[in-house]
Amino acid sequence: MYSSEIAWASFGVLISILLKVCISLHPYSGHGKPPMFGDYEAQRHWMEITYNLPTSMWYHNSTVNNLNYWGLDYPPLTAYHSFICGYIAHLINPKFVELGRSHGYESEEHKLFMRYTVLAADVLIYIPAIIFYYIVSQKIYNHHCRKKTKNAGNSFALKSAIVVSLIYPGLILIDHGHFQYNCVSLGFLIFSIGFLFMEREVLCTIFFCMALNYKQMELYHAFPFFLYLLSVCIPKPGESPIIGFLNVGKLGITVIATFGILWFPFIFETRHFLQVLHRLFPVYRGVFEDKVANFWCTLNVFNKLKDYCSNKMLRYCTFATLTAILPSSTDLFLRPNIKKFVPAIINSSLSFFLFSYQVHEKSILLTAIPVLLYLPQKPIPCFWFLFISNFSMFPLYVKDGLTVAYVALTVFYTVAFLFCHERWGIDLKSDNTFYMFYKEVMHVMTGAQSNKRSYGDILGITYRHFLENRKLLKKLALYVLLAISLLGSVILTCISLTFQPPKRYPDLFTVAICIYSCAHFIGFLIYFHVVQLGIPQSFCKIKQH
């Protein structure tokens, strides 16, 4: 990194931390809402359980661990993280994690402690992962196959990509407002992608296993990792088949060793192992929780899915999900190219979000973060997705009292993106900025006016020039659709804040936001499939052999 890039990366980190601290001053999930409170209390309760009870009781129902009261339902690495936080909490104030007596504990001191734990995880894992990824990815997209190619269509410099990625509102509002630790698993995911770009397959495997053992929803990303790593292990022309077996064996041992270490306390007794699995995959909860912007919640408006048994819906969801990820997964395996990997991650996670079983509204972050990583390649479509992904969680923000924070952070993020997109896009002499688009349109209009005087002739010539310049026409269509889409989001936001829904339909506005967002996500799923399929297979390593 150059000195200017280091300075801007530091600036992005400081701005990101400042925004997160400001958001942490707002309410959190379930604040002052007994008896269950919310995700904030869930995280505190897991600290209480893991600190006070032996590992054998963490996932089992008992008189001192009522699983109906925020029972632990995440993999062991989350439990270990909770134990560490619980240990520190006990040192500060034993009342924070007093067994059986700290349920619903709320104080300014405790809120400050909990906010600091998220900020620490963010600073130690997520922020370094973002910076690491963008440093590594520059070599992939600009110097792949040892050819120095100028990416003329890239309207993002490294410095702007880091700044914009670190201030994405969705993750900030969920982790530092609503209260969760998504930054941990997503940070591990980003590290694993970065190591894959560096061709460090063992480190990639370790970090993805850590992500998967922190949150089981990382299964959304599992197919691309498995298929791409498998394709890498296949012997190239001129290589011995033994090399392929050795590569597969090396990665297999890495997976087994990582899982073995993380699951060590639970693998010696079958009942403990099965109970953890039972808690990780709660089929009994139904196809989705609350209102979520996916296919099944949208379909539920017209055909009540609760009338179907859980096993039947599970089969439907599995079939739909596998069908949705099939084109992307097949392409990644049969025509491998490292440049396809992030689009494949996007397609896989978005397919799972739209069609899988037991989906939360916050799970859209599993797609949003890979989209963040693809910002330098497709700035406008990626920003569009990120805006809608944040908007899809608006009902949750309202419920948590984060409306003002949502509006302020969304406006700030939009302005920051536009500034970075234009400023450094102009420096790179890119033709994908709004400024260059405006110049092209004015050039067409000026050319029409210099040839004919009548208003009708001007419109006619302008129309023909647009048709002749298909690239400009595509840009116009993209910007018009973007403007309409964002305006629709703003209108729905204003309506839901201004008007009361009919008593007969209390969730009318929430459902409308879910359907509106779901329609966008289906469109983005098609778009990112087109992007991935449009990237050719890489023959670099084949040529080297």
PDB file of C-alpha atoms in Angstrom, residues 181 236 274 276 288 335 390 484 540:
ATOM      1  CA  TYR A 181     -21.503 -10.321  16.870  1.00  0.00           C
ATOM      2  CA  LYS A 236      -3.659 -30.312 -14.078  1.00  0.00           C
ATOM      3  CA  LEU A 274     -26.370 -34.876  19.035  1.00  0.00           C
ATOM      4  CA  VAL A 276     -25.512 -29.603  19.993  1.00  0.00           C
ATOM      5  CA  PHE A 288     -39.022 -18.272   8.674  1.00  0.00           C
ATOM      6  CA  ARG A 335     -15.048 -23.490 -15.421  1.00  0.00           C
ATOM      7  CA  ASN A 390     -30.269  -2.324   4.628  1.00  0.00           C
ATOM      8  CA  ILE A 484     -36.981   4.616  -9.179  1.00  0.00           C
ATOM      9  CA  CYS A 540      -3.295 -19.722 -16.309  1.00  0.00           C
TER      10      CYS A 540
END
